[in-house]
Amino acid sequence: MTAMPQTPTVLHAPVIDWFDEHARDLPWRRPEAGPWGVMVSEFMLQQTPVSRVLPVYEQWLARWPRPADLAAEPPGEAVRAWGRLGYPRRALRLHGAAAAITERHGGDVPRDHAKLLALPGVGEYTAAAVASFAYGQRHAVLDTNVRRVFARAVSGAQYPPNATTAAERKLARALLPEEEPVAARWAAATMELGALVCTARTPSCARCPIAGRCAWKAAGSPAHDGPPRRGQTYAGTDRQVRGKLLAVLREAVGPVPQSALDAVWDEPVQRARALDGLVADGLVEPLADGTYRLPLT
DNA sequence: TACTCGTGGTT
DNA sequence: TAACCAAGAGT
């Protein structure tokens, strides 16, 4: 069981004050972004760096300023506009979320955490993030940044566990400020601290507002001792093949012949498996004449 | 729980 | 330079 801090609130002021001074001016943090802008940014930021999201986000919001605008287009258009952000199923899910918002919620991103969680592509983190950032609610927002900040500052470990644990959720709830607007500020501030200062590889403890209260630093910054953090191999995987296949379809204007897809990968068994997977995921639509395209439905 | 699912910059 | 890492979700 993780040690609970005796006085959790001592961290609030220094972290929030630091955020007041150092927060990045990101477009989804501006008031004009609105709940839909926040939701779009959260989908795009899943496992994807801010710098790569920025241009796609701007284009997306300019083209589809409301959920209903996106829902009115074929899902393949969302996949195409997703570009090279990676994990293109997120584009499909964002389109599905826009459709659900249009049908079930009158075109407005729901405020209720449970209704957010029911949307495709919205999990524990994204539901809490939208409720907190877009609507100022009090939720424990546990992303990779916050988990790392808490692991170090409170638990004294260099890295959090591979998967989010019940202990981490309990700790995050215990650390949450009581007042709703303060809690929302805290959520954004702890994420930003992890993104800018308490980074994974080489944290800048000299710039950290809570370095004096950091359990990991106090322990001498011991190296991670648990099980090795699972690496992400990519070369030669189905994911790489899927990426190459989908890139052809994204860049094509109309349907693509089988031969154009065959050209991106030598090994026919893996190639066929990857294409089948894309079709099964709804990212690719096979036509009766043997060609393929991004999905119209 | 552990695994899949993209892409590209950084070290 | 191969490995690490990036505002996770779904199964």
mmCIF file of C-alpha atoms (C1' of nucleotides) in Angstrom:
data_model
loop_
_atom_site.group_PDB
_atom_site.id
_atom_site.type_symbol
_atom_site.label_atom_id
_atom_site.label_comp_id
_atom_site.label_asym_id
_atom_site.label_seq_id
_atom_site.Cartn_x
_atom_site.Cartn_y
_atom_site.Cartn_z
ATOM 1 C CA MET A 1 0.000 0.000 0.000
ATOM 2 C CA THR A 2 1.287 3.404 -0.937
ATOM 3 C CA ALA A 3 2.115 5.734 1.907
ATOM 4 C CA MET A 4 -0.445 8.504 2.250
ATOM 5 C CA PRO A 5 0.921 11.978 2.773
ATOM 6 C CA GLN A 6 0.100 13.405 6.166
ATOM 7 C CA THR A 7 -0.803 16.821 4.821
ATOM 8 C CA PRO A 8 -1.672 16.522 1.135
ATOM 9 C CA THR A 9 -2.610 20.162 0.755
ATOM 10 C CA VAL A 10 0.949 21.419 1.173
ATOM 11 C CA LEU A 11 1.600 20.493 -2.449
ATOM 12 C CA HIS A 12 -1.348 22.426 -3.866
ATOM 13 C CA ALA A 13 -0.155 26.014 -3.621
ATOM 14 C CA PRO A 14 3.397 25.547 -4.930
ATOM 15 C CA VAL A 15 2.252 23.451 -7.897
ATOM 16 C CA ILE A 16 -0.656 25.725 -8.811
ATOM 17 C CA ASP A 17 1.461 28.864 -8.369
ATOM 18 C CA TRP A 18 4.104 27.328 -10.618
ATOM 19 C CA PHE A 19 1.397 26.556 -13.183
ATOM 20 C CA ASP A 20 0.107 30.137 -13.047
ATOM 21 C CA GLU A 21 3.545 31.287 -14.130
ATOM 22 C CA HIS A 22 4.707 28.550 -16.490
ATOM 23 C CA ALA A 23 1.638 27.047 -18.169
ATOM 24 C CA ARG A 24 1.989 26.799 -21.941
ATOM 25 C CA ASP A 25 -0.444 28.780 -24.038
ATOM 26 C CA LEU A 26 -2.028 25.801 -25.813
ATOM 27 C CA PRO A 27 -5.038 26.376 -28.073
ATOM 28 C CA TRP A 28 -7.264 23.883 -26.264
ATOM 29 C CA ARG A 29 -6.683 25.801 -23.020
ATOM 30 C CA ARG A 30 -8.124 29.020 -24.407
ATOM 31 C CA PRO A 31 -11.748 29.800 -23.576
ATOM 32 C CA GLU A 32 -12.746 29.784 -27.240
ATOM 33 C CA ALA A 33 -11.792 26.106 -27.531
ATOM 34 C CA GLY A 34 -14.913 25.092 -25.656
ATOM 35 C CA PRO A 35 -15.751 21.533 -24.571
ATOM 36 C CA TRP A 36 -15.531 20.197 -28.128
ATOM 37 C CA GLY A 37 -12.066 21.655 -28.582
ATOM 38 C CA VAL A 38 -11.002 20.104 -25.296
ATOM 39 C CA MET A 39 -12.405 16.736 -26.321
ATOM 40 C CA VAL A 40 -10.722 16.809 -29.733
ATOM 41 C CA SER A 41 -7.405 17.686 -28.114
ATOM 42 C CA GLU A 42 -7.722 14.859 -25.605
ATOM 43 C CA PHE A 43 -8.311 12.289 -28.339
ATOM 44 C CA MET A 44 -5.353 13.557 -30.338
ATOM 45 C CA LEU A 45 -3.045 13.758 -27.328
ATOM 46 C CA GLN A 46 -3.536 10.121 -26.370
ATOM 47 C CA GLN A 47 0.008 8.717 -26.655
ATOM 48 C CA THR A 48 0.946 11.592 -28.955
ATOM 49 C CA PRO A 49 3.220 14.594 -28.278
ATOM 50 C CA VAL A 50 1.790 18.120 -28.187
ATOM 51 C CA SER A 51 4.034 19.357 -30.967
ATOM 52 C CA ARG A 52 2.594 16.867 -33.444
ATOM 53 C CA VAL A 53 -0.994 17.506 -32.394
ATOM 54 C CA LEU A 54 -0.968 21.302 -32.752
ATOM 55 C CA PRO A 55 -1.282 21.655 -36.568
ATOM 56 C CA VAL A 56 -3.808 18.837 -36.939
ATOM 57 C CA TYR A 57 -5.895 20.220 -34.095
ATOM 58 C CA GLU A 58 -6.131 23.638 -35.743
ATOM 59 C CA GLN A 59 -7.188 22.181 -39.075
ATOM 60 C CA TRP A 60 -9.685 19.857 -37.437
ATOM 61 C CA LEU A 61 -11.437 22.578 -35.446
ATOM 62 C CA ALA A 62 -11.505 24.904 -38.437
ATOM 63 C CA ARG A 63 -13.163 22.223 -40.552
ATOM 64 C CA TRP A 64 -15.420 20.732 -37.876
ATOM 65 C CA PRO A 65 -16.128 23.446 -35.289
ATOM 66 C CA ARG A 66 -18.995 21.468 -33.738
ATOM 67 C CA PRO A 67 -19.572 17.737 -33.154
ATOM 68 C CA ALA A 68 -22.459 17.751 -35.636
ATOM 69 C CA ASP A 69 -20.143 19.041 -38.368
ATOM 70 C CA LEU A 70 -17.907 16.023 -37.983
ATOM 71 C CA ALA A 71 -20.805 13.603 -37.581
ATOM 72 C CA ALA A 72 -22.221 14.781 -40.914
ATOM 73 C CA GLU A 73 -19.179 13.492 -42.813
ATOM 74 C CA PRO A 74 -18.087 9.941 -43.595
ATOM 75 C CA PRO A 75 -15.779 8.361 -41.015
ATOM 76 C CA GLY A 76 -13.138 8.004 -43.722
ATOM 77 C CA GLU A 77 -12.825 11.777 -43.842
ATOM 78 C CA ALA A 78 -11.913 11.769 -40.170
ATOM 79 C CA VAL A 79 -9.313 9.072 -40.828
ATOM 80 C CA ARG A 80 -7.881 11.118 -43.707
ATOM 81 C CA ALA A 81 -7.757 14.338 -41.677
ATOM 82 C CA TRP A 82 -6.062 12.461 -38.853
ATOM 83 C CA GLY A 83 -2.975 12.413 -41.043
ATOM 84 C CA ARG A 84 0.093 10.885 -39.472
ATOM 85 C CA LEU A 85 -0.901 11.322 -35.830
ATOM 86 C CA GLY A 86 -0.846 7.559 -35.373
ATOM 87 C CA TYR A 87 -3.334 5.130 -33.845
ATOM 88 C CA PRO A 88 -5.941 6.003 -36.500
ATOM 89 C CA ARG A 89 -8.674 4.100 -34.680
ATOM 90 C CA ARG A 90 -8.797 7.215 -32.529
ATOM 91 C CA ALA A 91 -10.073 9.140 -35.550
ATOM 92 C CA LEU A 92 -12.838 6.604 -36.027
ATOM 93 C CA ARG A 93 -13.750 6.763 -32.352
ATOM 94 C CA LEU A 94 -13.752 10.551 -32.342
ATOM 95 C CA HIS A 95 -16.114 10.455 -35.304
ATOM 96 C CA GLY A 96 -18.256 7.963 -33.415
ATOM 97 C CA ALA A 97 -18.205 10.173 -30.331
ATOM 98 C CA ALA A 98 -19.307 13.144 -32.432
ATOM 99 C CA ALA A 99 -22.181 11.082 -33.833
ATOM 100 C CA ALA A 100 -23.253 9.971 -30.361
ATOM 101 C CA ILE A 101 -23.055 13.531 -29.054
ATOM 102 C CA THR A 102 -25.187 14.701 -31.960
ATOM 103 C CA GLU A 103 -27.776 11.959 -31.529
ATOM 104 C CA ARG A 104 -27.932 11.550 -27.773
ATOM 105 C CA HIS A 105 -26.853 14.904 -26.366
ATOM 106 C CA GLY A 106 -28.287 17.495 -28.692
ATOM 107 C CA GLY A 107 -24.908 18.277 -30.196
ATOM 108 C CA ASP A 108 -23.301 19.359 -26.923
ATOM 109 C CA VAL A 109 -20.415 17.517 -25.283
ATOM 110 C CA PRO A 110 -21.982 16.057 -22.112
ATOM 111 C CA ARG A 111 -20.908 17.377 -18.726
ATOM 112 C CA ASP A 112 -21.671 14.182 -16.863
ATOM 113 C CA HIS A 113 -18.686 11.909 -16.270
ATOM 114 C CA ALA A 114 -20.681 8.711 -16.836
ATOM 115 C CA LYS A 115 -22.092 10.012 -20.108
ATOM 116 C CA LEU A 116 -18.622 11.011 -21.244
ATOM 117 C CA LEU A 117 -17.318 7.567 -20.350
ATOM 118 C CA ALA A 118 -20.028 5.985 -22.482
ATOM 119 C CA LEU A 119 -18.715 7.668 -25.628
ATOM 120 C CA PRO A 120 -16.464 5.661 -27.962
ATOM 121 C CA GLY A 121 -12.782 6.333 -27.380
ATOM 122 C CA VAL A 122 -13.423 7.952 -23.991
ATOM 123 C CA GLY A 123 -11.868 6.012 -21.129
ATOM 124 C CA GLU A 124 -11.147 6.763 -17.509
ATOM 125 C CA TYR A 125 -8.557 9.425 -18.249
ATOM 126 C CA THR A 126 -10.346 11.254 -21.063
ATOM 127 C CA ALA A 127 -13.677 11.378 -19.233
ATOM 128 C CA ALA A 128 -12.017 12.930 -16.196
ATOM 129 C CA ALA A 129 -9.951 15.290 -18.338
ATOM 130 C CA VAL A 130 -12.926 16.647 -20.304
ATOM 131 C CA ALA A 131 -15.064 17.000 -17.180
ATOM 132 C CA SER A 132 -12.226 18.796 -15.414
ATOM 133 C CA PHE A 133 -10.716 20.956 -18.161
ATOM 134 C CA ALA A 134 -13.870 21.794 -20.089
ATOM 135 C CA TYR A 135 -16.352 22.002 -17.229
ATOM 136 C CA GLY A 136 -14.193 22.752 -14.190
ATOM 137 C CA GLN A 137 -15.310 19.679 -12.287
ATOM 138 C CA ARG A 138 -13.477 17.866 -9.519
ATOM 139 C CA HIS A 139 -12.031 14.600 -10.817
ATOM 140 C CA ALA A 140 -8.821 12.678 -10.330
ATOM 141 C CA VAL A 141 -7.091 13.047 -13.699
ATOM 142 C CA LEU A 142 -4.494 10.293 -13.958
ATOM 143 C CA ASP A 143 -2.406 10.427 -17.081
ATOM 144 C CA THR A 144 1.188 9.341 -17.544
ATOM 145 C CA ASN A 145 2.473 12.745 -16.394
ATOM 146 C CA VAL A 146 0.457 12.865 -13.195
ATOM 147 C CA ARG A 147 1.252 9.245 -12.398
ATOM 148 C CA ARG A 148 4.969 9.986 -12.694
ATOM 149 C CA VAL A 149 4.757 13.141 -10.563
ATOM 150 C CA PHE A 150 2.916 11.266 -7.809
ATOM 151 C CA ALA A 151 5.222 8.255 -8.059
ATOM 152 C CA ARG A 152 8.205 10.471 -7.423
ATOM 153 C CA ALA A 153 6.940 13.195 -5.125
ATOM 154 C CA VAL A 154 4.786 10.972 -2.922
ATOM 155 C CA SER A 155 5.744 7.332 -3.396
ATOM 156 C CA GLY A 156 9.465 7.861 -3.842
ATOM 157 C CA ALA A 157 9.732 5.782 -7.007
ATOM 158 C CA GLN A 158 11.341 6.857 -10.247
ATOM 159 C CA TYR A 159 8.472 5.506 -12.345
ATOM 160 C CA PRO A 160 4.866 4.494 -11.700
ATOM 161 C CA PRO A 161 3.710 0.884 -12.239
ATOM 162 C CA ASN A 162 3.188 -0.289 -15.821
ATOM 163 C CA ALA A 163 -0.590 -0.270 -15.417
ATOM 164 C CA THR A 164 -2.596 2.139 -13.278
ATOM 165 C CA THR A 165 -3.287 0.597 -9.882
ATOM 166 C CA ALA A 166 -6.046 1.021 -7.322
ATOM 167 C CA ALA A 167 -3.448 2.524 -4.993
ATOM 168 C CA GLU A 168 -2.661 5.213 -7.523
ATOM 169 C CA ARG A 169 -6.345 6.083 -7.921
ATOM 170 C CA LYS A 170 -6.760 6.242 -4.177
ATOM 171 C CA LEU A 171 -3.723 8.489 -3.839
ATOM 172 C CA ALA A 172 -4.927 10.772 -6.625
ATOM 173 C CA ARG A 173 -8.311 11.152 -4.924
ATOM 174 C CA ALA A 174 -6.660 11.836 -1.574
ATOM 175 C CA LEU A 175 -4.521 14.572 -3.092
ATOM 176 C CA LEU A 176 -7.429 16.255 -4.898
ATOM 177 C CA PRO A 177 -8.220 19.730 -3.528
ATOM 178 C CA GLU A 178 -11.668 20.003 -1.968
ATOM 179 C CA GLU A 179 -12.917 23.011 -3.903
ATOM 180 C CA GLU A 180 -14.026 22.236 -7.447
ATOM 181 C CA PRO A 181 -12.221 25.028 -9.332
ATOM 182 C CA VAL A 182 -9.032 24.419 -7.347
ATOM 183 C CA ALA A 183 -9.232 20.709 -8.125
ATOM 184 C CA ALA A 184 -9.543 21.442 -11.840
ATOM 185 C CA ARG A 185 -6.553 23.761 -11.664
ATOM 186 C CA TRP A 186 -4.584 21.133 -9.772
ATOM 187 C CA ALA A 187 -5.306 18.525 -12.422
ATOM 188 C CA ALA A 188 -3.950 20.718 -15.199
ATOM 189 C CA ALA A 189 -1.019 21.871 -13.073
ATOM 190 C CA THR A 190 0.185 18.399 -12.119
ATOM 191 C CA MET A 191 -0.021 17.297 -15.752
ATOM 192 C CA GLU A 192 1.979 20.297 -16.865
ATOM 193 C CA LEU A 193 4.569 19.735 -14.154
ATOM 194 C CA GLY A 194 5.086 16.202 -15.409
ATOM 195 C CA ALA A 195 5.258 17.334 -19.015
ATOM 196 C CA LEU A 196 7.731 20.196 -18.503
ATOM 197 C CA VAL A 197 9.734 19.536 -15.341
ATOM 198 C CA CYS A 198 9.219 16.069 -13.874
ATOM 199 C CA THR A 199 9.931 14.388 -17.197
ATOM 200 C CA ALA A 200 10.536 10.697 -17.702
ATOM 201 C CA ARG A 201 14.139 10.664 -18.858
ATOM 202 C CA THR A 202 15.909 13.616 -17.226
ATOM 203 C CA PRO A 203 13.750 15.577 -14.773
ATOM 204 C CA SER A 204 14.698 19.187 -14.072
ATOM 205 C CA CYS A 205 14.496 19.032 -10.308
ATOM 206 C CA ALA A 206 16.225 22.417 -10.035
ATOM 207 C CA ARG A 207 13.105 23.991 -11.540
ATOM 208 C CA CYS A 208 10.599 21.930 -9.580
ATOM 209 C CA PRO A 209 8.348 23.812 -7.136
ATOM 210 C CA ILE A 210 8.047 20.764 -4.873
ATOM 211 C CA ALA A 211 11.594 19.417 -5.083
ATOM 212 C CA GLY A 212 11.960 20.102 -1.363
ATOM 213 C CA ARG A 213 9.056 17.751 -0.669
ATOM 214 C CA CYS A 214 9.853 15.072 -3.238
ATOM 215 C CA ALA A 215 10.181 11.612 -1.704
ATOM 216 C CA TRP A 216 12.188 10.280 -4.642
ATOM 217 C CA LYS A 217 14.687 13.134 -4.501
ATOM 218 C CA ALA A 218 14.931 12.829 -0.729
ATOM 219 C CA ALA A 219 15.804 9.158 -1.169
ATOM 220 C CA GLY A 220 18.659 10.065 -3.477
ATOM 221 C CA SER A 221 16.782 9.589 -6.757
ATOM 222 C CA PRO A 222 17.134 5.786 -6.775
ATOM 223 C CA ALA A 223 16.881 4.041 -10.140
ATOM 224 C CA HIS A 224 13.766 2.080 -11.067
ATOM 225 C CA ASP A 225 14.005 -1.418 -9.611
ATOM 226 C CA GLY A 226 10.741 -3.116 -10.567
ATOM 227 C CA PRO A 227 10.034 -5.175 -13.679
ATOM 228 C CA PRO A 228 11.439 -3.658 -16.898
ATOM 229 C CA ARG A 229 9.085 -1.249 -18.585
ATOM 230 C CA ARG A 230 7.857 -3.001 -21.680
ATOM 231 C CA GLY A 231 9.540 -1.660 -24.779
ATOM 232 C CA GLN A 232 7.649 -0.874 -27.953
ATOM 233 C CA THR A 233 9.154 -2.707 -30.854
ATOM 234 C CA TYR A 234 7.796 -1.548 -34.146
ATOM 235 C CA ALA A 235 9.919 -2.568 -37.120
ATOM 236 C CA GLY A 236 8.413 -5.580 -38.822
ATOM 237 C CA THR A 237 5.212 -5.621 -36.805
ATOM 238 C CA ASP A 238 1.659 -5.695 -38.089
ATOM 239 C CA ARG A 239 1.368 -2.126 -36.850
ATOM 240 C CA GLN A 240 4.023 -0.994 -39.259
ATOM 241 C CA VAL A 241 2.292 -2.785 -42.132
ATOM 242 C CA ARG A 242 -1.086 -1.339 -41.196
ATOM 243 C CA GLY A 243 0.477 2.098 -41.142
ATOM 244 C CA LYS A 244 1.908 1.682 -44.615
ATOM 245 C CA LEU A 245 -1.354 0.336 -46.028
ATOM 246 C CA LEU A 246 -3.448 3.098 -44.515
ATOM 247 C CA ALA A 247 -1.011 5.766 -45.696
ATOM 248 C CA VAL A 248 -1.680 4.691 -49.284
ATOM 249 C CA LEU A 249 -5.435 4.972 -48.759
ATOM 250 C CA ARG A 250 -5.199 8.335 -46.990
ATOM 251 C CA GLU A 251 -3.238 9.860 -49.804
ATOM 252 C CA ALA A 252 -5.399 8.435 -52.573
ATOM 253 C CA VAL A 253 -8.338 10.445 -53.900
ATOM 254 C CA GLY A 254 -10.544 7.486 -54.738
ATOM 255 C CA PRO A 255 -10.539 3.690 -54.384
ATOM 256 C CA VAL A 256 -7.141 1.979 -54.564
ATOM 257 C CA PRO A 257 -6.412 -1.250 -56.456
ATOM 258 C CA GLN A 258 -5.075 -4.274 -54.613
ATOM 259 C CA SER A 259 -1.787 -3.922 -56.473
ATOM 260 C CA ALA A 260 -1.116 -0.528 -54.880
ATOM 261 C CA LEU A 261 -1.499 -2.075 -51.435
ATOM 262 C CA ASP A 262 0.583 -5.126 -52.307
ATOM 263 C CA ALA A 263 3.457 -2.808 -53.186
ATOM 264 C CA VAL A 264 3.994 -1.572 -49.617
ATOM 265 C CA TRP A 265 5.005 -4.914 -48.031
ATOM 266 C CA ASP A 266 6.729 -7.990 -49.398
ATOM 267 C CA GLU A 267 5.453 -10.700 -47.105
ATOM 268 C CA PRO A 268 1.980 -11.697 -48.368
ATOM 269 C CA VAL A 269 0.688 -13.474 -45.256
ATOM 270 C CA GLN A 270 1.451 -10.577 -42.922
ATOM 271 C CA ARG A 271 0.219 -8.104 -45.498
ATOM 272 C CA ALA A 272 -3.118 -9.871 -45.822
ATOM 273 C CA ARG A 273 -3.465 -10.156 -42.061
ATOM 274 C CA ALA A 274 -2.804 -6.432 -41.642
ATOM 275 C CA LEU A 275 -5.343 -5.512 -44.318
ATOM 276 C CA ASP A 276 -7.933 -7.830 -42.808
ATOM 277 C CA GLY A 277 -7.341 -6.162 -39.489
ATOM 278 C CA LEU A 278 -7.885 -2.711 -40.948
ATOM 279 C CA VAL A 279 -11.136 -3.870 -42.529
ATOM 280 C CA ALA A 280 -12.250 -5.511 -39.287
ATOM 281 C CA ASP A 281 -11.514 -2.275 -37.438
ATOM 282 C CA GLY A 282 -13.624 -0.299 -39.905
ATOM 283 C CA LEU A 283 -10.651 1.729 -41.076
ATOM 284 C CA VAL A 284 -10.781 0.317 -44.591
ATOM 285 C CA GLU A 285 -13.739 -0.573 -46.775
ATOM 286 C CA PRO A 286 -13.367 -3.339 -49.385
ATOM 287 C CA LEU A 287 -15.383 -2.824 -52.541
ATOM 288 C CA ALA A 288 -17.007 -5.459 -54.722
ATOM 289 C CA ASP A 289 -14.568 -4.838 -57.580
ATOM 290 C CA GLY A 290 -11.543 -5.721 -55.443
ATOM 291 C CA THR A 291 -10.479 -2.165 -54.692
ATOM 292 C CA TYR A 292 -10.264 -0.514 -51.278
ATOM 293 C CA ARG A 293 -11.051 2.902 -49.846
ATOM 294 C CA LEU A 294 -11.458 4.774 -46.584
ATOM 295 C CA PRO A 295 -14.896 4.039 -45.100
ATOM 296 C CA LEU A 296 -17.969 5.977 -46.243
ATOM 297 C CA THR A 297 -20.090 4.519 -43.492
ATOM 298 C "C1'" DT B 1 -3.822 -8.667 -16.733
ATOM 299 C "C1'" DA B 2 -1.306 -8.194 -20.650
ATOM 300 C "C1'" DC B 3 -1.459 -7.207 -25.154
ATOM 301 C "C1'" DT B 4 -2.487 -4.591 -29.476
ATOM 302 C "C1'" DC B 5 -2.716 -0.411 -31.755
ATOM 303 C "C1'" DG B 6 1.196 4.460 -35.272
ATOM 304 C "C1'" DT B 7 4.403 7.747 -35.733
ATOM 305 C "C1'" DG B 8 8.417 10.310 -35.208
ATOM 306 C "C1'" DG B 9 11.489 13.053 -32.220
ATOM 307 C "C1'" DT B 10 15.101 12.497 -28.639
ATOM 308 C "C1'" DT B 11 19.081 10.438 -26.362
ATOM 309 C "C1'" DT C 1 21.838 3.882 -32.834
ATOM 310 C "C1'" DA C 2 18.662 1.161 -30.981
ATOM 311 C "C1'" DA C 3 15.812 2.221 -27.278
ATOM 312 C "C1'" DC C 4 12.934 5.237 -25.096
ATOM 313 C "C1'" DC C 5 9.025 8.064 -24.928
ATOM 314 C "C1'" DA C 6 4.602 10.600 -25.940
ATOM 315 C "C1'" DA C 7 -2.535 14.095 -22.154
ATOM 316 C "C1'" DG C 8 -4.787 5.872 -23.418
ATOM 317 C "C1'" DA C 9 -8.585 2.840 -25.017
ATOM 318 C "C1'" DG C 10 -10.360 -1.568 -25.878
ATOM 319 C "C1'" DT C 11 -10.336 -6.317 -25.390
#
